[in-house]
Coordinates of C-alpha atoms (C1' of nucleotides) in Angstrom, one line a residue:
Chain A
M1 CA -33.5 20.0 -37.2
S2 CA -34.0 20.7 -33.5
S3 CA -32.7 17.3 -32.2
P4 CA -28.9 17.3 -32.1
E5 CA -28.4 21.1 -31.5
I6 CA -30.9 20.9 -28.7
S7 CA -31.1 17.9 -27.2
T8 CA -27.2 17.5 -26.5
P9 CA -27.1 20.9 -24.7
S10 CA -30.3 20.1 -22.9
A11 CA -28.4 17.1 -21.6
L12 CA -25.6 19.1 -20.5
E13 CA -28.0 21.6 -18.7
S14 CA -29.8 18.7 -16.9
L15 CA -26.4 17.5 -16.0
R16 CA -25.4 20.9 -14.7
D17 CA -28.7 21.3 -12.7
F18 CA -27.9 17.7 -11.3
L19 CA -24.7 18.9 -9.9
A20 CA -26.1 22.2 -8.7
D21 CA -28.5 20.3 -6.7
Q22 CA -26.5 17.8 -5.2
K23 CA -24.2 20.6 -4.3
L24 CA -21.5 18.3 -4.3
A25 CA -18.1 19.2 -2.5
L26 CA -14.7 19.1 -3.9
N27 CA -13.2 15.8 -4.9
A28 CA -16.7 14.2 -4.2
R29 CA -17.7 11.5 -6.2
L30 CA -20.7 11.6 -8.5
P31 CA -23.0 8.3 -9.5
A32 CA -21.8 6.1 -11.8
E33 CA -22.4 6.6 -15.4
R34 CA -25.3 3.9 -15.7
Q35 CA -26.8 5.2 -12.7
L36 CA -26.8 8.8 -14.0
C37 CA -28.5 7.7 -17.1
S38 CA -31.5 6.4 -15.6
E39 CA -31.6 9.4 -12.8
L40 CA -31.6 11.9 -15.6
G41 CA -33.5 9.8 -17.9
L42 CA -30.7 10.1 -20.8
S43 CA -29.1 7.6 -22.9
R44 CA -25.5 6.7 -21.9
G45 CA -24.1 8.3 -25.1
K46 CA -25.7 11.6 -24.6
L47 CA -24.7 11.6 -21.0
R48 CA -21.1 10.8 -21.8
K49 CA -21.0 13.8 -24.2
A50 CA -22.2 16.2 -21.5
L51 CA -19.8 14.5 -19.3
A52 CA -16.8 14.9 -21.9
L53 CA -17.8 18.9 -22.3
L54 CA -17.6 19.3 -18.4
E55 CA -14.3 17.2 -18.4
A56 CA -13.0 19.5 -20.9
E57 CA -13.7 22.5 -18.9
G58 CA -12.0 21.1 -16.0
Q59 CA -15.1 21.0 -13.8
I60 CA -14.5 17.1 -13.5
W61 CA -12.4 14.5 -13.9
R62 CA -12.9 10.6 -14.7
H63 CA -10.9 7.6 -14.2
V64 CA -11.6 3.9 -15.4
G65 CA -12.5 1.6 -12.6
R66 CA -12.7 4.6 -10.1
G67 CA -15.4 7.0 -11.1
T68 CA -16.2 10.6 -11.8
F69 CA -14.9 13.3 -9.5
I70 CA -15.6 17.0 -9.0
G71 CA -12.9 19.4 -9.5
P72 CA -9.5 19.5 -11.4
R73 CA -7.7 16.0 -11.9
P74 CA -5.4 15.7 -9.2
V75 CA -1.8 15.7 -10.1
I76 CA -0.5 12.3 -10.9
N77 CA 1.8 10.8 -8.6
L78 CA 5.2 11.2 -9.9
N79 CA 6.8 9.5 -7.6
D80 CA 5.2 6.3 -8.3
V81 CA 8.6 4.4 -8.3
E82 CA 7.2 1.2 -9.2
Y83 CA 5.7 2.7 -12.3
L84 CA 9.1 4.6 -13.3
S85 CA 11.1 1.3 -12.7
E86 CA 9.0 -0.4 -15.3
Q87 CA 9.0 2.5 -17.8
S88 CA 12.8 2.9 -17.5
R89 CA 15.1 0.9 -19.2
P90 CA 18.7 0.8 -18.0
T91 CA 20.2 3.0 -20.6
E92 CA 18.0 5.5 -19.6
V93 CA 18.7 5.3 -15.8
M94 CA 22.4 5.3 -16.8
E95 CA 21.7 8.6 -18.8
A96 CA 19.9 10.1 -16.1
R97 CA 22.7 9.5 -13.6
M98 CA 25.2 11.1 -16.0
A99 CA 22.9 14.1 -16.3
I100 CA 22.4 14.6 -12.7
E101 CA 25.2 13.0 -10.5
P102 CA 28.0 15.3 -11.6
Q103 CA 26.0 18.3 -11.1
L104 CA 25.3 17.0 -7.4
A105 CA 29.0 16.6 -7.2
K106 CA 29.7 20.3 -8.3
L107 CA 27.4 21.6 -5.9
A108 CA 28.8 19.4 -3.0
A109 CA 32.2 21.1 -3.5
V110 CA 30.5 24.4 -3.1
H111 CA 28.1 23.6 0.0
G112 CA 29.6 20.5 1.5
T113 CA 30.2 20.8 5.3
A114 CA 33.0 18.9 7.1
S115 CA 30.4 16.4 8.4
N116 CA 29.3 15.8 4.9
F117 CA 32.9 15.3 4.0
A118 CA 33.3 12.9 7.1
E119 CA 30.4 10.8 6.1
M120 CA 31.9 10.5 2.5
R121 CA 35.2 9.4 4.0
R122 CA 33.4 6.7 6.0
C123 CA 31.5 5.2 3.1
Q124 CA 34.9 4.9 1.3
K125 CA 36.4 2.9 4.0
R126 CA 33.4 0.6 4.2
C127 CA 33.9 0.1 0.6
H128 CA 37.2 -0.8 1.0
S129 CA 36.6 -3.2 3.7
A130 CA 33.7 -4.9 2.2
R131 CA 34.2 -8.6 1.4
E132 CA 31.2 -9.4 -0.3
W133 CA 29.9 -7.7 -3.5
R134 CA 26.3 -6.8 -1.7
V135 CA 28.2 -5.2 1.3
Y136 CA 30.2 -3.2 -1.2
E137 CA 27.4 -2.1 -3.3
A138 CA 25.4 -0.8 0.1
W139 CA 28.1 1.4 0.8
D140 CA 28.8 2.7 -2.7
N141 CA 25.2 3.8 -2.7
N142 CA 25.9 5.4 0.6
F143 CA 28.9 7.3 -1.1
H144 CA 26.9 8.7 -3.8
Q145 CA 24.1 9.7 -1.1
A146 CA 26.6 11.4 0.8
I147 CA 27.5 13.6 -2.0
A148 CA 23.8 14.2 -2.9
T149 CA 23.2 15.1 0.9
A150 CA 26.2 17.4 0.6
T151 CA 24.3 20.0 -1.8
C152 CA 22.5 20.9 1.3
N153 CA 19.6 21.2 -1.3
K154 CA 16.6 19.4 0.0
L155 CA 15.0 19.3 -3.4
L156 CA 17.9 18.0 -5.3
I157 CA 18.5 15.5 -2.5
S158 CA 14.6 14.3 -2.8
L159 CA 15.4 14.3 -6.8
F160 CA 18.4 12.2 -6.2
D161 CA 16.6 9.9 -4.1
T162 CA 14.0 9.1 -6.5
L163 CA 16.6 8.6 -9.4
N164 CA 18.3 6.3 -6.6
I165 CA 15.1 4.1 -5.9
V166 CA 14.4 3.5 -9.6
R167 CA 18.1 2.7 -10.2
R168 CA 18.2 0.2 -7.4
S169 CA 14.9 -1.4 -8.6
T170 CA 15.8 -1.8 -12.2
V171 CA 16.7 -5.1 -13.7
W172 CA 20.0 -4.8 -15.1
G173 CA 19.5 -8.0 -16.7
Q174 CA 22.6 -9.7 -15.6
L175 CA 23.7 -11.7 -12.3
R176 CA 26.6 -10.2 -10.5
S177 CA 29.5 -12.1 -11.9
T178 CA 29.4 -13.8 -8.5
Q179 CA 30.0 -13.1 -4.9
L180 CA 33.5 -11.4 -5.9
P181 CA 34.9 -9.3 -3.2
P182 CA 35.7 -6.1 -5.4
A183 CA 39.4 -6.4 -4.4
D184 CA 40.9 -4.2 -6.9
H185 CA 37.7 -2.5 -8.2
G186 CA 38.5 0.5 -10.2
S187 CA 35.8 2.4 -8.4
F188 CA 38.3 3.1 -5.4
A189 CA 40.4 5.1 -7.2
E190 CA 37.5 7.0 -8.8
H191 CA 35.7 7.6 -5.8
E192 CA 38.9 9.1 -4.0
A193 CA 39.3 11.6 -6.9
I194 CA 35.7 12.8 -6.5
Y195 CA 36.2 12.9 -2.9
E196 CA 39.4 15.2 -3.4
A197 CA 38.0 17.5 -5.7
I198 CA 34.8 18.1 -3.5
V199 CA 37.1 18.3 -0.5
G200 CA 39.3 20.3 -2.3
R201 CA 36.4 22.9 -3.2
N202 CA 36.7 22.2 -6.9
P203 CA 33.2 22.1 -8.2
D204 CA 34.2 21.6 -11.9
L205 CA 37.0 18.9 -11.2
A206 CA 34.4 17.3 -9.0
A207 CA 31.8 17.0 -11.9
D208 CA 34.7 15.8 -14.1
H209 CA 35.6 12.8 -12.0
M210 CA 32.2 12.0 -11.3
R211 CA 31.3 11.9 -14.9
S212 CA 34.2 9.6 -15.8
H213 CA 33.4 7.3 -12.8
L214 CA 29.8 6.9 -13.8
K215 CA 31.4 6.4 -17.6
S216 CA 33.4 3.5 -16.3
V217 CA 30.6 2.2 -14.4
R218 CA 28.4 2.1 -17.5
D219 CA 31.2 0.6 -19.5
R220 CA 31.7 -2.2 -16.8
T221 CA 27.9 -2.8 -16.6
F222 CA 27.0 -3.0 -20.1
S223 CA 30.1 -5.2 -21.1
A224 CA 29.1 -7.5 -18.4
M225 CA 25.6 -7.4 -20.0
E226 CA 26.4 -8.3 -23.2
N227 CA 28.9 -11.5 -21.9
Chain B
M1 CA 28.5 -23.8 25.7
S2 CA 24.9 -22.7 25.9
S3 CA 25.6 -19.6 27.7
P4 CA 24.4 -16.3 25.8
E5 CA 27.3 -15.3 24.6
I6 CA 28.0 -18.4 22.4
S7 CA 24.4 -19.2 21.8
T8 CA 23.3 -16.0 20.2
P9 CA 26.2 -15.7 18.1
S10 CA 25.9 -19.2 16.6
A11 CA 22.5 -18.6 15.7
L12 CA 24.0 -15.5 13.9
E13 CA 26.4 -18.0 12.4
S14 CA 24.0 -20.5 11.1
L15 CA 21.7 -17.5 9.6
R16 CA 24.8 -16.2 7.9
D17 CA 25.8 -19.7 6.4
F18 CA 21.8 -20.1 5.5
L19 CA 22.1 -16.7 3.2
A20 CA 25.4 -17.8 1.7
D21 CA 24.1 -21.2 0.9
Q22 CA 21.0 -19.6 -0.5
K23 CA 22.8 -17.1 -2.5
L24 CA 19.8 -14.8 -2.8
A25 CA 19.9 -12.1 -4.8
L26 CA 19.2 -8.3 -4.2
N27 CA 15.7 -7.7 -3.1
A28 CA 15.0 -11.4 -2.7
R29 CA 12.6 -12.5 0.1
L30 CA 13.8 -14.9 2.6
P31 CA 11.5 -17.4 4.4
A32 CA 9.1 -16.3 6.8
E33 CA 10.7 -16.4 10.6
R34 CA 8.6 -19.2 11.7
Q35 CA 9.6 -21.4 8.8
L36 CA 13.3 -20.5 9.4
C37 CA 13.0 -21.4 13.0
S38 CA 12.3 -25.0 12.0
E39 CA 14.9 -25.1 9.1
L40 CA 17.8 -23.9 11.2
G41 CA 16.5 -25.5 14.4
L42 CA 16.5 -22.2 16.3
S43 CA 13.8 -20.6 18.5
R44 CA 11.8 -17.6 17.1
G45 CA 13.5 -15.6 19.9
K46 CA 17.1 -16.4 19.0
L47 CA 16.4 -16.3 15.4
R48 CA 14.8 -12.8 15.6
K49 CA 17.8 -11.5 17.6
A50 CA 20.1 -12.6 14.9
L51 CA 17.6 -10.9 12.4
A52 CA 17.7 -7.8 14.2
L53 CA 21.6 -7.8 14.2
L54 CA 21.6 -8.3 10.4
E55 CA 19.0 -5.5 9.9
A56 CA 21.2 -3.2 12.1
E57 CA 24.0 -3.7 9.6
G58 CA 21.8 -2.7 6.8
Q59 CA 22.1 -6.3 5.2
I60 CA 18.4 -7.1 5.6
W61 CA 15.0 -5.1 6.0
R62 CA 11.7 -6.3 7.5
H63 CA 8.3 -5.1 7.4
V64 CA 4.9 -6.4 9.0
G65 CA 2.8 -8.5 6.7
R66 CA 5.5 -8.3 3.9
G67 CA 8.5 -10.4 5.1
T68 CA 12.3 -10.2 5.3
F69 CA 14.2 -9.1 2.4
I70 CA 17.9 -8.6 1.4
G71 CA 19.4 -5.5 0.9
P72 CA 18.9 -1.9 2.1
R73 CA 15.5 -0.6 3.4
P74 CA 14.0 0.9 0.5
V75 CA 13.4 4.7 0.8
I76 CA 10.0 5.6 1.5
N77 CA 8.0 7.6 -1.2
L78 CA 8.2 10.9 -1.0
N79 CA 5.6 11.8 -3.1
D80 CA 4.8 14.8 -0.8
V81 CA 5.2 17.6 -3.2
E82 CA 3.9 19.9 -0.7
Y83 CA 6.0 18.9 1.8
L84 CA 9.0 19.7 -0.7
S85 CA 7.6 22.7 -1.6
E86 CA 7.6 23.9 2.1
Q87 CA 11.1 22.9 2.8
S88 CA 12.6 24.3 -0.6
R89 CA 13.6 27.8 -0.4
P90 CA 13.6 29.7 -3.6
T91 CA 17.3 30.0 -4.0
E92 CA 17.3 26.0 -3.8
V93 CA 14.9 25.6 -6.2
M94 CA 16.9 28.0 -8.8
E95 CA 19.8 26.1 -7.9
A96 CA 18.2 22.9 -8.7
R97 CA 17.0 24.4 -12.0
M98 CA 20.3 25.6 -13.0
A99 CA 21.7 22.1 -12.1
I100 CA 19.3 20.2 -14.0
E101 CA 17.7 22.0 -16.9
P102 CA 21.1 22.6 -18.9
Q103 CA 21.6 18.6 -19.0
L104 CA 18.0 18.4 -20.2
A105 CA 18.6 20.9 -22.9
K106 CA 21.8 19.0 -23.8
L107 CA 19.9 15.5 -24.2
A108 CA 17.1 17.1 -26.2
A109 CA 19.7 17.8 -28.6
V110 CA 20.8 14.5 -28.8
H111 CA 17.3 12.7 -28.7
G112 CA 14.7 15.2 -29.8
T113 CA 12.6 14.4 -32.7
A114 CA 10.9 16.7 -35.3
S115 CA 7.6 16.6 -33.3
N116 CA 9.5 17.6 -29.9
F117 CA 10.8 20.4 -32.1
A118 CA 7.6 21.6 -33.4
E119 CA 5.9 21.6 -29.8
M120 CA 8.9 23.8 -28.8
R121 CA 8.0 26.1 -31.7
R122 CA 4.6 26.1 -31.0
C123 CA 5.4 27.2 -27.1
Q124 CA 7.6 30.0 -28.5
K125 CA 5.0 31.3 -30.5
R126 CA 2.1 31.1 -27.6
C127 CA 4.9 32.9 -25.5
H128 CA 5.2 35.9 -28.2
S129 CA 1.5 36.3 -28.3
A130 CA 0.7 36.4 -24.8
R131 CA -0.9 39.5 -23.7
E132 CA -1.0 38.4 -19.8
W133 CA 1.7 37.7 -17.8
R134 CA 0.0 34.4 -16.6
V135 CA -0.6 33.2 -20.3
Y136 CA 2.7 34.0 -20.9
E137 CA 4.1 32.3 -18.0
A138 CA 2.1 29.2 -18.8
W139 CA 3.4 28.6 -22.4
D140 CA 7.0 29.7 -21.0
N141 CA 6.6 26.5 -18.6
N142 CA 5.4 24.7 -21.5
F143 CA 8.4 25.5 -23.5
H144 CA 10.9 24.2 -20.8
Q145 CA 8.4 20.9 -20.4
A146 CA 9.0 20.4 -24.0
I147 CA 12.5 20.2 -23.9
A148 CA 12.6 17.8 -20.8
T149 CA 10.2 15.6 -23.2
A150 CA 12.8 15.9 -26.1
T151 CA 15.0 13.9 -24.0
C152 CA 12.9 10.8 -24.6
N153 CA 13.9 9.7 -21.1
K154 CA 11.0 8.9 -19.0
L155 CA 12.9 9.0 -15.6
L156 CA 14.4 12.6 -16.6
I157 CA 10.9 13.8 -17.5
S158 CA 9.6 12.7 -14.2
L159 CA 12.1 14.1 -12.3
F160 CA 11.7 17.3 -14.3
D161 CA 8.1 17.3 -13.5
T162 CA 8.5 17.2 -9.9
L163 CA 11.2 20.0 -10.1
N164 CA 8.6 22.1 -11.8
I165 CA 5.9 21.3 -9.5
V166 CA 8.0 22.6 -6.6
R167 CA 9.0 25.4 -8.5
R168 CA 5.5 26.5 -9.5
S169 CA 4.3 25.9 -6.0
T170 CA 7.0 28.1 -4.2
V171 CA 6.3 31.3 -2.9
W172 CA 8.8 33.5 -4.5
G173 CA 8.3 36.3 -2.1
Q174 CA 6.9 38.9 -4.5
L175 CA 3.8 39.5 -6.7
R176 CA 4.6 39.8 -10.3
S177 CA 5.1 43.5 -11.1
T178 CA 1.4 44.1 -12.2
Q179 CA -0.4 42.3 -15.6
L180 CA 2.4 43.3 -17.8
P181 CA 2.5 41.9 -20.8
P182 CA 5.9 41.0 -21.3
A183 CA 6.3 43.1 -24.6
D184 CA 10.1 43.0 -25.0
H185 CA 10.8 40.3 -22.6
G186 CA 14.6 39.3 -22.9
S187 CA 13.7 35.5 -22.7
F188 CA 12.4 35.6 -26.2
A189 CA 16.0 35.9 -27.6
E190 CA 17.4 33.5 -25.2
H191 CA 14.5 30.9 -25.9
E192 CA 15.2 31.5 -29.5
A193 CA 19.0 30.5 -29.0
I194 CA 18.2 27.3 -26.8
Y195 CA 15.9 26.5 -29.6
E196 CA 18.4 26.7 -32.2
A197 CA 21.0 25.1 -30.5
I198 CA 18.7 21.8 -30.0
V199 CA 17.3 21.7 -33.4
G200 CA 20.7 22.0 -34.5
R201 CA 22.1 19.3 -32.6
N202 CA 24.5 21.1 -30.5
P203 CA 24.2 19.6 -27.2
D204 CA 27.0 21.7 -25.4
L205 CA 25.8 24.7 -26.9
A206 CA 22.3 24.0 -26.1
A207 CA 23.2 23.5 -22.2
D208 CA 25.2 26.9 -22.3
H209 CA 22.0 28.7 -23.6
M210 CA 20.0 27.2 -20.9
R211 CA 22.3 28.1 -18.2
S212 CA 22.9 31.6 -19.3
H213 CA 18.6 32.0 -19.7
L214 CA 18.3 30.7 -16.5
K215 CA 20.8 33.1 -14.9
S216 CA 19.1 35.6 -16.6
V217 CA 15.9 34.5 -15.2
R218 CA 17.4 34.3 -11.8
D219 CA 18.7 37.7 -11.8
R220 CA 15.4 39.2 -12.7
T221 CA 13.6 37.2 -10.2
F222 CA 15.7 38.0 -7.0
S223 CA 16.5 41.8 -8.0
A224 CA 12.7 42.0 -8.6
M225 CA 12.4 40.5 -4.9
E226 CA 14.7 43.1 -3.3
N227 CA 12.7 46.2 -4.8
Chain C
dG1 C1' 16.7 -13.9 35.2
dG2 C1' 16.8 -16.4 30.9
dT3 C1' 14.7 -19.5 27.4
dG4 C1' 11.0 -21.6 24.7
dT5 C1' 6.3 -21.8 23.2
dA6 C1' 2.0 -20.5 22.1
dA7 C1' -1.1 -17.2 21.2
dC8 C1' -2.6 -12.8 19.8
dC9 C1' -2.5 -8.3 16.9
dA10 C1' -2.1 -5.0 13.1
dA11 C1' -0.4 -5.0 8.6
dT12 C1' 0.4 -6.7 4.4
dG13 C1' -0.4 -9.8 0.5
dC14 C1' -3.7 -12.3 -2.5
dA15 C1' -7.3 -14.0 -5.2
dG16 C1' -11.8 -13.6 -6.6
dT17 C1' -15.6 -10.7 -7.6
dA18 C1' -18.1 -6.6 -8.3
dT19 C1' -17.9 -1.8 -10.3
dT20 C1' -16.7 1.7 -13.6
dG21 C1' -15.2 4.7 -17.3
dG22 C1' -14.2 3.7 -22.3
dT23 C1' -15.2 1.4 -26.6
dT24 C1' -17.4 -1.2 -30.1
dA25 C1' -20.9 -3.7 -32.8
dC26 C1' -25.6 -3.7 -34.4
dA27 C1' -30.3 -2.8 -35.1
dG28 C1' -33.7 1.0 -35.7
dC29 C1' -34.7 5.2 -37.8
dC30 C1' -35.1 9.3 -40.4
Chain D
dG1 C1' -25.6 8.0 -45.4
dG2 C1' -25.8 9.6 -40.8
dC3 C1' -27.5 9.6 -36.2
dT4 C1' -29.1 7.3 -32.0
dG5 C1' -30.1 4.2 -28.4
dT6 C1' -28.8 -0.3 -26.4
dA7 C1' -26.4 -4.0 -25.3
dA8 C1' -22.1 -6.4 -24.8
dC9 C1' -17.5 -6.4 -23.8
dC10 C1' -12.9 -4.7 -22.2
dA11 C1' -9.2 -3.0 -19.2
dA12 C1' -8.4 -0.8 -15.0
dT13 C1' -9.8 -0.2 -10.1
dA14 C1' -12.0 -0.9 -5.7
dC15 C1' -13.9 -4.2 -2.6
dT16 C1' -14.1 -8.4 0.2
dG17 C1' -12.6 -12.3 2.8
dC18 C1' -8.9 -15.0 4.1
dA19 C1' -3.8 -16.4 4.4
dT20 C1' 0.5 -14.5 5.9
dT21 C1' 4.1 -11.9 8.3
dG22 C1' 6.8 -9.2 11.6
dG23 C1' 6.2 -7.9 16.4
dT24 C1' 4.3 -8.3 21.0
dT25 C1' 2.8 -10.2 24.9
dA26 C1' 1.6 -14.0 28.3
dC27 C1' 3.1 -17.8 30.7
dA28 C1' 5.2 -22.1 32.1
dC29 C1' 9.9 -24.1 33.1
dC30 C1' 14.2 -24.6 34.5

DNA sequence: GGTGTAACCAATGCAGTATTGGTTACAGCC
DNA sequence: GGCTGTAACCAATACTGCATTGGTTACACC
């Protein structure tokens, strides 16, 4: 039986020869499968087996609708926020917040500067003076952003930004309970506690307050969803 | 009456009234400028001035070809991992790991499945049998990746991936102390402790072990850098 | 100088079409 | 039965032409 053991390897060989001939640069796109078939005189099945081997070796990578390319598969776009938002359920987003934001508060208490603290204070005041839910929410968001900024860690800030975008674009399955100005919103006291702990350079306390703040946010959100 | 001090504010007022009437949701798109002009009976110039004020307040954001939207301008996609890597110093990367990975271990102990645990075990074995530093490092990396995967939280996994890419592309300012096979590498016991805590469904213990593991990694790394 | 109007610009969205890798069904052939 | 080649189909993606949108400029008119 000379056919399978030899014919498939020969397909691989002719494909390798073709690639060597063309001297294709990194990331270059090679002809579509159907075209390569006729050029190399191979059936599509054989060609695809050869291509699969090359792909397994990391020599090429393929994608439906795009083509076959030279080189290692590029890193997937991790920050494809839309995709992430579709993939993330509200409980997951909340879980991620509770995992990360307390740590940010902790580090903010360590590395935060006076101007960081001033920005946090400014956001708090705007929260108080907000008369519409939307405005309140904007400054609440800025408050949490200010805490992330206070970590003085660009990587963590970037991770928080991604988390934040996903959170804001997540469909929470509810309308805000109207245009309610959040007059006696419980978050005021919680924000204050977080702020005090951070400014007081008390990392663990800051993390604790952030954790309980997020817990109450979670409870309010999900209980509102069930109503 | 028709002086600029009055006419422009009135444009702003009628625009605010319009927004209140429509009760537009967050991220909703409001009508195109030309349409709003006729609806509100304003010239485009006046309308644009009013819109510019709202935009300055952070109430709306606009983009050519897309439209005008309610809410804060979404943050640009910072998928530029290379940029992040340049901006992040080794201490920052390490700090981010110590902030996030213990939380991942904690959640892995909560949500992890049997197949997650099997994968973690597989990575551990490969770490043991590795004879080159590079291979060891690859499976060590996979071990931490498996923990992130075990959180069953796509958002957290994605954040970890970003962190991981930055970490791996960070210049640590040192060469590995040669090709040393890490025969009695201290991380073995630490990995084992983390694994046991996760499989034993002990979230806090898992976080603790991860924290001390990262501490020892940090100490080894930075002491090596000083030598 | 300020205002309103219209025209233009580049960026974007959108819908329809073509292309691409991946898969399946089937006839033909040892 | 097992393998092969062919064709058809599928979902994802690129491409293309057109409509729309915010931003800008020019100009006539007070």
